[in-house]
Amino acid sequence: MKIMQLHTDHPREARAVDDPRQQELAERVARLVPADGVHPSAWAPLTLIRASAPNQGLPSVYEPSLCVVVQGSKRTLIGDRVFHYDPLNYLVVSVTLPAVGQILEASPEQPYLCLRLAIDTEEVARLMLELGQDGGDESRDGELGMCVASMSGELLDALLRLVCLLDTPRDLPVLAPAASREIQYRVLMGGLGHQLRHLAVHDGRTHRVARAIDWIRSNYDRTLRVDSLAEAMHMSPSSLHHQFKAVTAMSPLQFQKQLRLHEARRLMFSEGMEAAVAAHRVGYESPSQFSREYRRLFGAPPRREVKAMQAGGVGTV
């Protein structure tokens, strides 16, 4: 298993964990979300997350976003790659990715607290235009769509301003877009800026893979023909397979399978659907194959996990 090293945005600026801004951010988030779980905020692109205990690795689908742990720590696994992040660094997810997230540090007294801000690729493209930037280093286009970098003081300030606005809802429509824009600007200008630049360049490899991902998400229950998908993306099948795996750490067919399993899990948990019905809904013809693959991903057969969830044994953070 490969543990990913951190990229450093500002190597000369070493922030202490007890930075007063960090403490204020943690206090504000803890007050805004007094209960464990994933909570939408008054500013739609921003989600707040809280957990009072560590957990086992939970498979989930990560959307393009900036993830900032303000208290505690977490690790995310994609294949054999492991990304650690805590209050001193942040995670950028540039494309939709099935991954496994595990909260490492959390307690009732010091809960795990996290901010997740959706990435606006159109805003990123506008910023690049204003800055006179192109797609950046082409050799880095098509890298894995997840990476970690050190938190800068400027980015922390912008995040704190956005969270402070949640206390004055009347200011959000006017001031929150400016705060979000600054946050994306700080990321764009930092060590992981290439992740966003490649996503915003329409003829780049990362953008083509992102388009392929969007197609698979919209058609996950249909038979996937890689040749046809490659043609639609204006790529050769071998190029699509290679670039897709570079960005997502899995093949298009593996990606589709994980999306199917996650959607079946959602249908069972959220809508009370029977396992066999959920399996058929997401495209499985064989219930036994569905059960085997579900257990391989989530660690338990679907019926057993549904019972555990009903008994309060399965978390969602």
PDB file of N, CA and C in Angstrom, residues 119-162:
ATOM      1  N   ILE A 119     -16.537  21.928  -5.848  1.00  0.00           N
ATOM      2  CA  ILE A 119     -15.729  22.679  -6.807  1.00  0.00           C
ATOM      3  C   ILE A 119     -16.609  23.109  -7.976  1.00  0.00           C
ATOM      4  N   ASP A 120     -16.536  24.380  -8.301  1.00  0.00           N
ATOM      5  CA  ASP A 120     -17.278  24.950  -9.426  1.00  0.00           C
ATOM      6  C   ASP A 120     -16.310  25.083 -10.596  1.00  0.00           C
ATOM      7  N   THR A 121     -16.360  24.138 -11.530  1.00  0.00           N
ATOM      8  CA  THR A 121     -15.388  24.149 -12.633  1.00  0.00           C
ATOM      9  C   THR A 121     -15.559  25.367 -13.536  1.00  0.00           C
ATOM     10  N   GLU A 122     -16.775  25.889 -13.647  1.00  0.00           N
ATOM     11  CA  GLU A 122     -16.975  27.096 -14.449  1.00  0.00           C
ATOM     12  C   GLU A 122     -16.291  28.290 -13.801  1.00  0.00           C
ATOM     13  N   GLU A 123     -16.362  28.373 -12.473  1.00  0.00           N
ATOM     14  CA  GLU A 123     -15.663  29.449 -11.762  1.00  0.00           C
ATOM     15  C   GLU A 123     -14.157  29.304 -11.916  1.00  0.00           C
ATOM     16  N   VAL A 124     -13.673  28.072 -11.840  1.00  0.00           N
ATOM     17  CA  VAL A 124     -12.238  27.827 -12.032  1.00  0.00           C
ATOM     18  C   VAL A 124     -11.807  28.280 -13.421  1.00  0.00           C
ATOM     19  N   ALA A 125     -12.618  27.970 -14.436  1.00  0.00           N
ATOM     20  CA  ALA A 125     -12.296  28.377 -15.806  1.00  0.00           C
ATOM     21  C   ALA A 125     -12.264  29.902 -15.929  1.00  0.00           C
ATOM     22  N   ARG A 126     -13.214  30.583 -15.259  1.00  0.00           N
ATOM     23  CA  ARG A 126     -13.216  32.062 -15.294  1.00  0.00           C
ATOM     24  C   ARG A 126     -11.976  32.623 -14.618  1.00  0.00           C
ATOM     25  N   LEU A 127     -11.589  32.032 -13.497  1.00  0.00           N
ATOM     26  CA  LEU A 127     -10.382  32.482 -12.803  1.00  0.00           C
ATOM     27  C   LEU A 127      -9.146  32.294 -13.680  1.00  0.00           C
ATOM     28  N   MET A 128      -9.059  31.160 -14.342  1.00  0.00           N
ATOM     29  CA  MET A 128      -7.923  30.905 -15.228  1.00  0.00           C
ATOM     30  C   MET A 128      -7.867  31.936 -16.353  1.00  0.00           C
ATOM     31  N   LEU A 129      -9.028  32.289 -16.888  1.00  0.00           N
ATOM     32  CA  LEU A 129      -9.079  33.280 -17.962  1.00  0.00           C
ATOM     33  C   LEU A 129      -8.592  34.633 -17.461  1.00  0.00           C
ATOM     34  N   GLU A 130      -9.044  35.027 -16.279  1.00  0.00           N
ATOM     35  CA  GLU A 130      -8.626  36.307 -15.708  1.00  0.00           C
ATOM     36  C   GLU A 130      -7.136  36.321 -15.393  1.00  0.00           C
ATOM     37  N   LEU A 131      -6.618  35.164 -14.985  1.00  0.00           N
ATOM     38  CA  LEU A 131      -5.206  35.070 -14.615  1.00  0.00           C
ATOM     39  C   LEU A 131      -4.305  34.836 -15.823  1.00  0.00           C
ATOM     40  N   GLY A 132      -4.915  34.592 -16.986  1.00  0.00           N
ATOM     41  CA  GLY A 132      -4.127  34.313 -18.185  1.00  0.00           C
ATOM     42  C   GLY A 132      -3.447  32.967 -18.135  1.00  0.00           C
ATOM     43  N   GLN A 133      -4.080  31.995 -17.419  1.00  0.00           N
ATOM     44  CA  GLN A 133      -3.485  30.663 -17.286  1.00  0.00           C
ATOM     45  C   GLN A 133      -4.037  29.731 -18.348  1.00  0.00           C
ATOM     46  N   ASP A 134      -3.192  28.783 -18.779  1.00  0.00           N
ATOM     47  CA  ASP A 134      -3.665  27.714 -19.649  1.00  0.00           C
ATOM     48  C   ASP A 134      -3.812  26.448 -18.811  1.00  0.00           C
ATOM     49  N   GLY A 135      -3.742  25.301 -19.441  1.00  0.00           N
ATOM     50  CA  GLY A 135      -3.924  24.050 -18.717  1.00  0.00           C
ATOM     51  C   GLY A 135      -2.751  23.633 -17.861  1.00  0.00           C
ATOM     52  N   GLY A 136      -1.660  24.377 -17.902  1.00  0.00           N
ATOM     53  CA  GLY A 136      -0.513  24.028 -17.082  1.00  0.00           C
ATOM     54  C   GLY A 136       0.346  22.948 -17.719  1.00  0.00           C
ATOM     55  N   ASP A 137       1.085  22.229 -16.911  1.00  0.00           N
ATOM     56  CA  ASP A 137       2.007  21.194 -17.360  1.00  0.00           C
ATOM     57  C   ASP A 137       1.236  20.011 -17.949  1.00  0.00           C
ATOM     58  N   GLU A 138       1.308  19.818 -19.259  1.00  0.00           N
ATOM     59  CA  GLU A 138       0.559  18.738 -19.902  1.00  0.00           C
ATOM     60  C   GLU A 138       0.984  17.368 -19.405  1.00  0.00           C
ATOM     61  N   SER A 139       2.211  17.243 -18.954  1.00  0.00           N
ATOM     62  CA  SER A 139       2.683  15.938 -18.487  1.00  0.00           C
ATOM     63  C   SER A 139       1.947  15.498 -17.231  1.00  0.00           C
ATOM     64  N   ARG A 140       1.307  16.454 -16.516  1.00  0.00           N
ATOM     65  CA  ARG A 140       0.593  16.112 -15.292  1.00  0.00           C
ATOM     66  C   ARG A 140      -0.901  15.942 -15.537  1.00  0.00           C
ATOM     67  N   ASP A 141      -1.353  16.227 -16.766  1.00  0.00           N
ATOM     68  CA  ASP A 141      -2.747  15.994 -17.107  1.00  0.00           C
ATOM     69  C   ASP A 141      -3.004  14.491 -17.098  1.00  0.00           C
ATOM     70  N   GLY A 142      -4.110  14.079 -16.472  1.00  0.00           N
ATOM     71  CA  GLY A 142      -4.405  12.656 -16.389  1.00  0.00           C
ATOM     72  C   GLY A 142      -3.872  12.006 -15.128  1.00  0.00           C
ATOM     73  N   GLU A 143      -3.426  12.803 -14.141  1.00  0.00           N
ATOM     74  CA  GLU A 143      -3.011  12.246 -12.860  1.00  0.00           C
ATOM     75  C   GLU A 143      -4.236  11.820 -12.062  1.00  0.00           C
ATOM     76  N   LEU A 144      -3.999  11.034 -10.997  1.00  0.00           N
ATOM     77  CA  LEU A 144      -5.082  10.601 -10.123  1.00  0.00           C
ATOM     78  C   LEU A 144      -5.880  11.809  -9.649  1.00  0.00           C
ATOM     79  N   GLY A 145      -7.218  11.689  -9.691  1.00  0.00           N
ATOM     80  CA  GLY A 145      -8.082  12.822  -9.383  1.00  0.00           C
ATOM     81  C   GLY A 145      -8.255  13.090  -7.908  1.00  0.00           C
ATOM     82  N   MET A 146      -7.261  12.807  -7.102  1.00  0.00           N
ATOM     83  CA  MET A 146      -7.293  13.090  -5.659  1.00  0.00           C
ATOM     84  C   MET A 146      -5.876  13.375  -5.205  1.00  0.00           C
ATOM     85  N   CYS A 147      -5.717  14.404  -4.378  1.00  0.00           N
ATOM     86  CA  CYS A 147      -4.377  14.745  -3.900  1.00  0.00           C
ATOM     87  C   CYS A 147      -4.488  15.564  -2.625  1.00  0.00           C
ATOM     88  N   VAL A 148      -3.402  15.634  -1.868  1.00  0.00           N
ATOM     89  CA  VAL A 148      -3.356  16.348  -0.593  1.00  0.00           C
ATOM     90  C   VAL A 148      -2.276  17.415  -0.647  1.00  0.00           C
ATOM     91  N   ALA A 149      -2.555  18.574  -0.029  1.00  0.00           N
ATOM     92  CA  ALA A 149      -1.561  19.660   0.037  1.00  0.00           C
ATOM     93  C   ALA A 149      -1.628  20.339   1.393  1.00  0.00           C
ATOM     94  N   SER A 150      -0.565  21.046   1.749  1.00  0.00           N
ATOM     95  CA  SER A 150      -0.508  21.771   3.015  1.00  0.00           C
ATOM     96  C   SER A 150      -1.433  22.977   2.991  1.00  0.00           C
ATOM     97  N   MET A 151      -2.076  23.242   4.116  1.00  0.00           N
ATOM     98  CA  MET A 151      -2.970  24.369   4.252  1.00  0.00           C
ATOM     99  C   MET A 151      -2.165  25.661   4.415  1.00  0.00           C
ATOM    100  N   SER A 152      -2.474  26.668   3.621  1.00  0.00           N
ATOM    101  CA  SER A 152      -1.815  27.970   3.763  1.00  0.00           C
ATOM    102  C   SER A 152      -2.648  28.866   4.667  1.00  0.00           C
ATOM    103  N   GLY A 153      -2.015  29.895   5.229  1.00  0.00           N
ATOM    104  CA  GLY A 153      -2.732  30.851   6.060  1.00  0.00           C
ATOM    105  C   GLY A 153      -3.805  31.591   5.287  1.00  0.00           C
ATOM    106  N   GLU A 154      -3.525  31.906   4.016  1.00  0.00           N
ATOM    107  CA  GLU A 154      -4.508  32.630   3.201  1.00  0.00           C
ATOM    108  C   GLU A 154      -5.751  31.787   2.945  1.00  0.00           C
ATOM    109  N   LEU A 155      -5.558  30.500   2.684  1.00  0.00           N
ATOM    110  CA  LEU A 155      -6.702  29.615   2.462  1.00  0.00           C
ATOM    111  C   LEU A 155      -7.501  29.444   3.740  1.00  0.00           C
ATOM    112  N   LEU A 156      -6.812  29.317   4.871  1.00  0.00           N
ATOM    113  CA  LEU A 156      -7.497  29.192   6.153  1.00  0.00           C
ATOM    114  C   LEU A 156      -8.340  30.426   6.440  1.00  0.00           C
ATOM    115  N   ASP A 157      -7.791  31.606   6.156  1.00  0.00           N
ATOM    116  CA  ASP A 157      -8.547  32.852   6.363  1.00  0.00           C
ATOM    117  C   ASP A 157      -9.826  32.860   5.537  1.00  0.00           C
ATOM    118  N   ALA A 158      -9.721  32.467   4.282  1.00  0.00           N
ATOM    119  CA  ALA A 158     -10.888  32.473   3.393  1.00  0.00           C
ATOM    120  C   ALA A 158     -11.943  31.474   3.870  1.00  0.00           C
ATOM    121  N   LEU A 159     -11.507  30.298   4.318  1.00  0.00           N
ATOM    122  CA  LEU A 159     -12.451  29.309   4.832  1.00  0.00           C
ATOM    123  C   LEU A 159     -13.161  29.821   6.082  1.00  0.00           C
ATOM    124  N   LEU A 160     -12.408  30.476   6.948  1.00  0.00           N
ATOM    125  CA  LEU A 160     -12.998  31.012   8.173  1.00  0.00           C
ATOM    126  C   LEU A 160     -14.036  32.083   7.852  1.00  0.00           C
ATOM    127  N   ARG A 161     -13.740  32.933   6.868  1.00  0.00           N
ATOM    128  CA  ARG A 161     -14.708  33.966   6.492  1.00  0.00           C
ATOM    129  C   ARG A 161     -16.002  33.338   5.967  1.00  0.00           C
ATOM    130  N   LEU A 162     -15.878  32.268   5.166  1.00  0.00           N
ATOM    131  CA  LEU A 162     -17.070  31.619   4.640  1.00  0.00           C
ATOM    132  C   LEU A 162     -17.903  31.015   5.760  1.00  0.00           C
TER     133      LEU A 162
END
